[in-house]
Amino acid sequence: MKSETRNPPNAGLKPQELGVLRAGLLEQRAFRREQLAGIRRSTGPDEAVGGRRTARAQVRDHLAVAARIVLADVEAALHRIDTGHYGQCRACRGVIDLSRLRICPQALYCRECHRVREAAGG
Ligand SMILES: [Zn+2]
């Protein structure tokens, strides 16, 4: 059996720091859920003109898609906190900076890997 180096749960983040990040994620989740509910409420039957979606409906579709993507990311981050895998870069397995997590608590990649991926267009 190989001896593996086990990373500390949630990248060794202090419970207090984790609590703040978790609260931010919960807030973001509530906001996105409300946003999606609002989008659903404002969808009316008058929006299909001649069988085509109006420009307004298309803009709203884009907003809904973006909101769902963020919501999925936020829920995945909350799941990672619960399972102790939060704060670890998905690409290099390094620790994601706390300063980065404060700005983007659902971040999957560390700053460097994120930069590389952006540059690669992915
Ligand atoms: Zn990385």
XYZ file of N, CA, C and O and ligand atoms in Angstrom:
489
model
N 0.825 -1.202 0.000
C 0.000 0.000 0.000
C 0.855 1.246 0.000
O 1.807 1.364 0.774
N 0.537 2.142 -0.902
C 1.284 3.396 -0.993
C 0.872 4.329 0.150
O -0.290 4.383 0.513
N 1.870 5.029 0.650
C 1.505 6.051 1.632
C 1.161 7.323 0.879
O 1.937 7.812 0.072
N -0.035 7.824 1.103
C -0.406 9.046 0.406
C -0.318 10.238 1.344
O -0.540 10.115 2.534
N 0.047 11.350 0.758
C 0.028 12.567 1.552
C -1.389 13.110 1.519
O -1.896 13.492 0.465
N -2.042 13.072 2.623
C -3.415 13.549 2.686
C -3.440 15.031 2.980
O -2.803 15.504 3.908
N -4.178 15.748 2.153
C -4.330 17.174 2.413
C -5.303 17.360 3.570
O -6.200 16.556 3.767
N -5.109 18.428 4.336
C -6.078 18.675 5.410
C -7.448 18.985 4.800
O -7.521 19.466 3.670
N -8.538 18.688 5.510
C -9.855 18.968 4.941
C -10.020 20.446 4.620
O -9.509 21.303 5.342
N -10.701 20.709 3.521
C -10.966 22.074 3.075
C -9.705 22.943 3.038
O -9.702 24.097 3.455
N -8.640 22.362 2.508
C -7.370 23.056 2.289
C -6.836 23.723 3.551
O -6.106 24.708 3.493
N -7.204 23.175 4.714
C -6.710 23.711 5.978
C -7.278 25.076 6.347
O -6.718 25.768 7.192
N -8.373 25.453 5.717
C -8.998 26.734 6.053
C -9.526 26.696 7.489
O -10.049 25.673 7.936
N -9.390 27.818 8.177
C -9.891 27.895 9.547
C -11.422 27.863 9.534
O -12.049 28.399 8.621
N -12.017 27.230 10.560
C -13.487 27.154 10.609
C -14.149 28.518 10.462
O -15.208 28.633 9.833
N -13.516 29.524 11.023
C -14.091 30.867 10.952
C -14.091 31.391 9.509
O -15.084 31.955 9.041
N -12.962 31.175 8.815
C -12.864 31.605 7.415
C -13.870 30.844 6.554
O -14.546 31.407 5.696
N -13.939 29.543 6.824
C -14.846 28.687 6.079
C -16.300 29.132 6.295
O -17.106 29.141 5.362
N -16.590 29.520 7.532
C -17.939 29.986 7.856
C -18.325 31.222 7.070
O -19.451 31.334 6.573
N -17.366 32.141 6.936
C -17.631 33.371 6.193
C -17.866 33.057 4.719
O -18.800 33.558 4.092
N -17.008 32.176 4.151
C -17.141 31.805 2.740
C -18.452 31.062 2.493
O -19.148 31.283 1.500
N -18.806 30.191 3.441
C -20.039 29.414 3.332
C -21.258 30.344 3.350
O -22.196 30.176 2.571
N -21.206 31.330 4.244
C -22.318 32.289 4.335
C -22.468 33.040 3.015
O -23.586 33.273 2.548
N -21.330 33.412 2.412
C -21.371 34.102 1.128
C -21.970 33.228 0.038
O -22.737 33.696 -0.803
N -21.626 31.950 0.074
C -22.157 31.008 -0.922
C -23.664 30.806 -0.730
O -24.417 30.748 -1.710
N -24.091 30.719 0.523
C -25.525 30.541 0.796
C -26.316 31.763 0.325
O -27.418 31.642 -0.211
N -25.710 32.949 0.530
C -26.343 34.188 0.094
C -26.477 34.213 -1.428
O -27.514 34.561 -1.981
N -25.366 33.821 -2.081
C -25.344 33.764 -3.542
C -26.383 32.751 -4.073
O -27.078 32.999 -5.056
N -26.503 31.615 -3.376
C -27.462 30.602 -3.794
C -28.900 31.128 -3.683
O -29.702 30.955 -4.595
N -29.190 31.793 -2.563
C -30.532 32.356 -2.372
C -30.828 33.399 -3.448
O -31.928 33.450 -4.020
N -29.814 34.241 -3.744
C -29.988 35.287 -4.752
C -30.267 34.681 -6.124
O -31.173 35.111 -6.840
N -29.504 33.678 -6.498
C -29.681 33.058 -7.829
C -31.013 32.320 -7.936
O -31.654 32.326 -8.989
N -31.409 31.668 -6.841
C -32.701 30.976 -6.852
C -33.836 31.971 -7.039
O -34.783 31.719 -7.794
N -33.724 33.097 -6.337
C -34.751 34.137 -6.437
C -34.758 34.717 -7.857
O -35.818 34.960 -8.437
N -33.561 34.914 -8.413
C -33.434 35.438 -9.767
C -34.107 34.508 -10.776
O -34.864 34.951 -11.641
N -33.863 33.214 -10.633
C -34.459 32.235 -11.556
C -35.981 32.171 -11.383
O -36.719 32.063 -12.374
N -36.443 32.278 -10.136
C -37.888 32.273 -9.892
C -38.523 33.503 -10.541
O -39.597 33.418 -11.141
N -37.826 34.638 -10.428
C -38.321 35.876 -11.028
C -38.396 35.770 -12.543
O -39.337 36.253 -13.170
N -37.401 35.151 -13.138
C -37.375 34.951 -14.587
C -38.557 34.071 -15.004
O -39.248 34.363 -15.978
N -38.794 33.010 -14.236
C -39.923 32.124 -14.550
C -41.253 32.859 -14.441
O -42.128 32.695 -15.288
N -41.373 33.690 -13.380
C -42.625 34.423 -13.162
C -42.913 35.389 -14.306
O -44.060 35.618 -14.652
N -41.847 35.985 -14.846
C -42.055 37.039 -15.838
C -42.186 36.479 -17.253
O -42.289 37.234 -18.216
N -42.170 35.167 -17.395
C -42.331 34.580 -18.716
C -43.814 34.506 -19.056
O -44.587 33.867 -18.353
N -44.195 35.219 -20.114
C -45.602 35.246 -20.487
C -45.842 34.604 -21.835
O -44.898 34.398 -22.599
N -47.102 34.281 -22.110
C -47.427 33.632 -23.388
C -47.335 34.599 -24.574
O -47.278 34.163 -25.724
N -47.270 35.919 -24.260
C -47.232 36.923 -25.325
C -45.870 37.031 -25.975
O -45.641 37.849 -26.843
N -44.932 36.199 -25.532
C -43.567 36.418 -25.991
C -43.208 35.659 -27.250
O -42.209 35.937 -27.876
N -44.008 34.712 -27.611
C -43.768 34.031 -28.870
C -44.581 34.720 -29.953
O -45.789 34.638 -29.994
N -43.891 35.477 -30.770
C -44.563 36.202 -31.844
C -44.331 35.453 -33.144
O -43.194 35.326 -33.598
N -45.403 34.945 -33.722
C -45.272 34.177 -34.954
C -44.378 32.969 -34.772
O -43.637 32.601 -35.679
N -44.405 32.374 -33.596
C -43.616 31.178 -33.345
C -42.155 31.456 -33.084
O -41.364 30.542 -32.902
N -41.775 32.749 -33.031
C -40.365 33.081 -32.756
C -40.255 33.782 -31.412
O -41.123 34.556 -31.041
N -39.177 33.507 -30.737
C -38.938 34.159 -29.454
C -38.579 35.616 -29.697
O -37.820 35.936 -30.605
N -39.153 36.497 -28.879
C -38.802 37.903 -29.011
C -37.394 38.126 -28.466
O -36.843 37.286 -27.746
N -36.814 39.276 -28.814
C -35.459 39.593 -28.351
C -35.409 39.609 -26.828
O -34.442 39.145 -26.224
N -36.471 40.145 -26.227
C -36.519 40.214 -24.773
C -36.494 38.824 -24.150
O -35.811 38.579 -23.159
N -37.257 37.918 -24.750
C -37.303 36.551 -24.235
C -35.940 35.883 -24.391
O -35.506 35.120 -23.522
N -35.259 36.208 -25.483
C -33.935 35.620 -25.707
C -32.925 36.124 -24.685
O -32.114 35.349 -24.176
N -33.001 37.443 -24.386
C -32.099 38.000 -23.373
C -32.343 37.309 -22.040
O -31.409 36.937 -21.320
N -33.631 37.098 -21.726
C -33.977 36.461 -20.468
C -33.500 35.008 -20.428
O -33.059 34.513 -19.393
N -33.593 34.339 -21.559
C -33.079 32.967 -21.634
C -31.587 32.924 -21.304
O -31.124 32.056 -20.571
N -30.854 33.900 -21.866
C -29.422 33.953 -21.598
C -29.150 34.193 -20.118
O -28.252 33.591 -19.529
N -29.933 35.095 -19.517
C -29.777 35.385 -18.094
C -30.049 34.136 -17.262
O -29.339 33.848 -16.304
N -31.090 33.404 -17.655
C -31.462 32.201 -16.913
C -30.359 31.156 -17.014
O -30.017 30.499 -16.023
N -29.782 31.010 -18.205
C -28.699 30.040 -18.393
C -27.503 30.417 -17.520
O -26.946 29.573 -16.801
N -27.137 31.714 -17.533
C -26.002 32.177 -16.737
C -26.268 31.971 -15.252
O -25.381 31.530 -14.511
N -27.490 32.277 -14.815
C -27.838 32.134 -13.400
C -27.771 30.668 -12.976
O -27.314 30.349 -11.885
N -28.216 29.775 -13.866
C -28.176 28.346 -13.539
C -26.749 27.832 -13.428
O -26.454 26.979 -12.598
N -25.863 28.349 -14.301
C -24.456 27.938 -14.242
C -23.841 28.363 -12.912
O -23.184 27.579 -12.239
N -24.085 29.643 -12.537
C -23.540 30.127 -11.262
C -24.132 29.334 -10.102
O -23.410 28.915 -9.189
N -25.431 29.090 -10.148
C -26.095 28.338 -9.086
C -25.483 26.943 -8.937
O -25.227 26.481 -7.824
N -25.221 26.289 -10.051
C -24.612 24.953 -10.008
C -23.215 25.019 -9.399
O -22.839 24.161 -8.593
N -22.440 26.061 -9.772
C -21.092 26.230 -9.218
C -21.144 26.454 -7.717
O -20.326 25.928 -6.960
N -22.110 27.284 -7.296
C -22.248 27.611 -5.879
C -22.639 26.362 -5.086
O -22.081 26.075 -4.027
N -23.582 25.592 -5.629
C -24.010 24.376 -4.935
C -22.889 23.352 -4.870
O -22.728 22.653 -3.862
N -22.081 23.283 -5.932
C -20.933 22.367 -5.934
C -19.924 22.792 -4.872
O -19.337 21.948 -4.193
N -19.722 24.103 -4.714
C -18.779 24.606 -3.710
C -19.274 24.277 -2.301
O -18.486 23.873 -1.437
N -20.572 24.439 -2.069
C -21.146 24.100 -0.760
C -20.970 22.602 -0.478
O -20.667 22.205 0.649
N -21.132 21.805 -1.521
C -20.951 20.365 -1.368
C -19.490 20.045 -1.017
O -19.213 19.186 -0.185
N -18.563 20.779 -1.671
C -17.141 20.555 -1.382
C -16.812 20.907 0.068
O -16.006 20.232 0.709
N -17.430 21.975 0.590
C -17.212 22.331 2.002
C -17.695 21.181 2.885
O -17.002 20.751 3.804
N -18.886 20.670 2.584
C -19.466 19.593 3.400
C -18.633 18.319 3.352
O -18.613 17.551 4.309
N -17.964 18.076 2.221
C -17.193 16.846 2.087
C -15.699 17.055 2.354
O -14.915 16.114 2.238
N -15.308 18.294 2.683
C -13.919 18.566 3.046
C -12.981 18.741 1.876
O -11.768 18.661 2.027
N -13.539 19.011 0.693
C -12.685 19.172 -0.491
C -12.631 20.602 -0.996
O -12.216 20.864 -2.121
N -13.041 21.507 -0.159
C -13.103 22.902 -0.584
C -11.715 23.548 -0.575
O -10.856 23.172 0.219
N -11.523 24.511 -1.471
C -10.304 25.316 -1.453
C -9.110 24.671 -2.133
O -8.002 25.177 -2.062
N -9.347 23.542 -2.805
C -8.264 22.867 -3.497
C -8.451 23.020 -5.004
O -9.558 22.795 -5.513
N -7.371 23.396 -5.682
C -7.452 23.593 -7.130
C -7.711 22.264 -7.828
O -7.050 21.268 -7.565
N -8.675 22.287 -8.741
C -9.045 21.057 -9.441
C -7.940 20.602 -10.400
O -7.799 19.405 -10.676
N -7.152 21.547 -10.877
C -6.125 21.192 -11.858
C -4.816 20.758 -11.202
O -4.326 19.667 -11.469
N -4.251 21.601 -10.334
C -2.922 21.302 -9.794
C -2.971 20.748 -8.374
O -1.932 20.375 -7.823
N -4.171 20.676 -7.791
C -4.366 20.158 -6.420
C -3.726 21.048 -5.371
O -3.583 20.646 -4.217
N -3.293 22.222 -5.801
C -2.740 23.166 -4.831
C -3.865 23.868 -4.088
O -5.040 23.707 -4.404
N -3.465 24.649 -3.100
C -4.453 25.385 -2.309
C -4.811 26.686 -3.023
O -3.939 27.385 -3.530
N -6.090 26.965 -3.104
C -6.544 28.223 -3.702
C -6.413 29.325 -2.645
O -6.849 29.147 -1.503
N -5.793 30.434 -3.025
C -5.589 31.560 -2.100
C -6.888 31.973 -1.433
O -7.919 32.088 -2.088
N -6.787 32.277 -0.153
C -7.964 32.769 0.570
C -8.461 34.080 -0.040
O -9.668 34.314 -0.148
N -7.514 34.909 -0.503
C -7.923 36.192 -1.099
C -8.752 35.962 -2.360
O -9.685 36.705 -2.653
N -8.411 34.910 -3.090
C -9.185 34.576 -4.301
C -10.559 34.017 -3.915
O -11.570 34.348 -4.521
N -10.593 33.169 -2.898
C -11.862 32.576 -2.464
C -12.810 33.651 -1.919
O -14.023 33.538 -2.066
N -12.237 34.673 -1.307
C -13.084 35.762 -0.783
C -13.797 36.480 -1.919
O -14.934 36.904 -1.792
N -13.095 36.634 -3.043
C -13.685 37.315 -4.194
C -14.612 36.369 -4.946
O -15.692 36.732 -5.380
N -14.183 35.119 -5.078
C -14.922 34.138 -5.867
C -14.981 32.812 -5.089
O -14.202 31.908 -5.354
N -15.909 32.726 -4.103
C -15.904 31.544 -3.223
C -16.208 30.232 -3.932
O -15.944 29.163 -3.384
N -16.755 30.306 -5.148
C -17.050 29.059 -5.861
C -15.928 28.671 -6.817
O -16.096 27.751 -7.624
N -14.772 29.368 -6.730
C -13.656 29.104 -7.642
C -13.218 27.638 -7.596
O -13.112 27.046 -6.536
N -12.984 27.085 -8.775
C -12.535 25.693 -8.877
C -11.022 25.610 -9.029
O -10.421 24.575 -8.765
N -10.439 26.713 -9.517
C -9.021 26.681 -9.842
C -8.277 27.777 -9.091
O -8.839 28.838 -8.806
N -7.001 27.537 -8.834
C -6.168 28.559 -8.240
C -5.934 29.656 -9.297
O -6.239 29.472 -10.472
N -5.393 30.771 -8.839
C -5.197 31.913 -9.727
C -4.403 31.543 -10.977
O -4.785 31.879 -12.098
N -3.306 30.814 -10.747
C -2.414 30.466 -11.857
C -3.113 29.547 -12.870
O -3.069 29.785 -14.075
N -3.764 28.499 -12.383
C -4.443 27.569 -13.294
C -5.599 28.270 -14.004
O -5.861 28.009 -15.180
N -6.267 29.153 -13.309
C -7.355 29.897 -13.917
C -6.834 30.750 -15.077
O -7.414 30.794 -16.153
N -5.672 31.402 -14.817
C -5.059 32.261 -15.830
C -4.679 31.436 -17.063
O -4.934 31.828 -18.195
N -4.060 30.290 -16.832
C -3.638 29.414 -17.913
C -4.854 28.980 -18.750
O -4.828 28.971 -19.974
N -5.935 28.617 -18.040
C -7.139 28.148 -18.733
C -7.798 29.260 -19.544
O -8.273 29.036 -20.642
N -7.794 30.480 -18.973
C -8.356 31.617 -19.686
C -7.568 31.881 -20.962
O -8.143 32.092 -22.027
N -6.233 31.823 -20.835
C -5.352 32.070 -21.964
C -5.565 31.005 -23.055
O -5.460 31.285 -24.244
N -5.887 29.781 -22.621
C -6.109 28.692 -23.566
C -7.503 28.757 -24.174
O -7.850 27.972 -25.039
N -8.273 29.709 -23.666
C -9.614 29.886 -24.195
C -10.619 28.875 -23.682
O -11.645 28.616 -24.304
N -10.325 28.281 -22.531
C -11.216 27.278 -22.018
C -11.846 27.585 -20.714
O -11.930 28.368 -19.982
Zn -4.006 25.216 -9.719
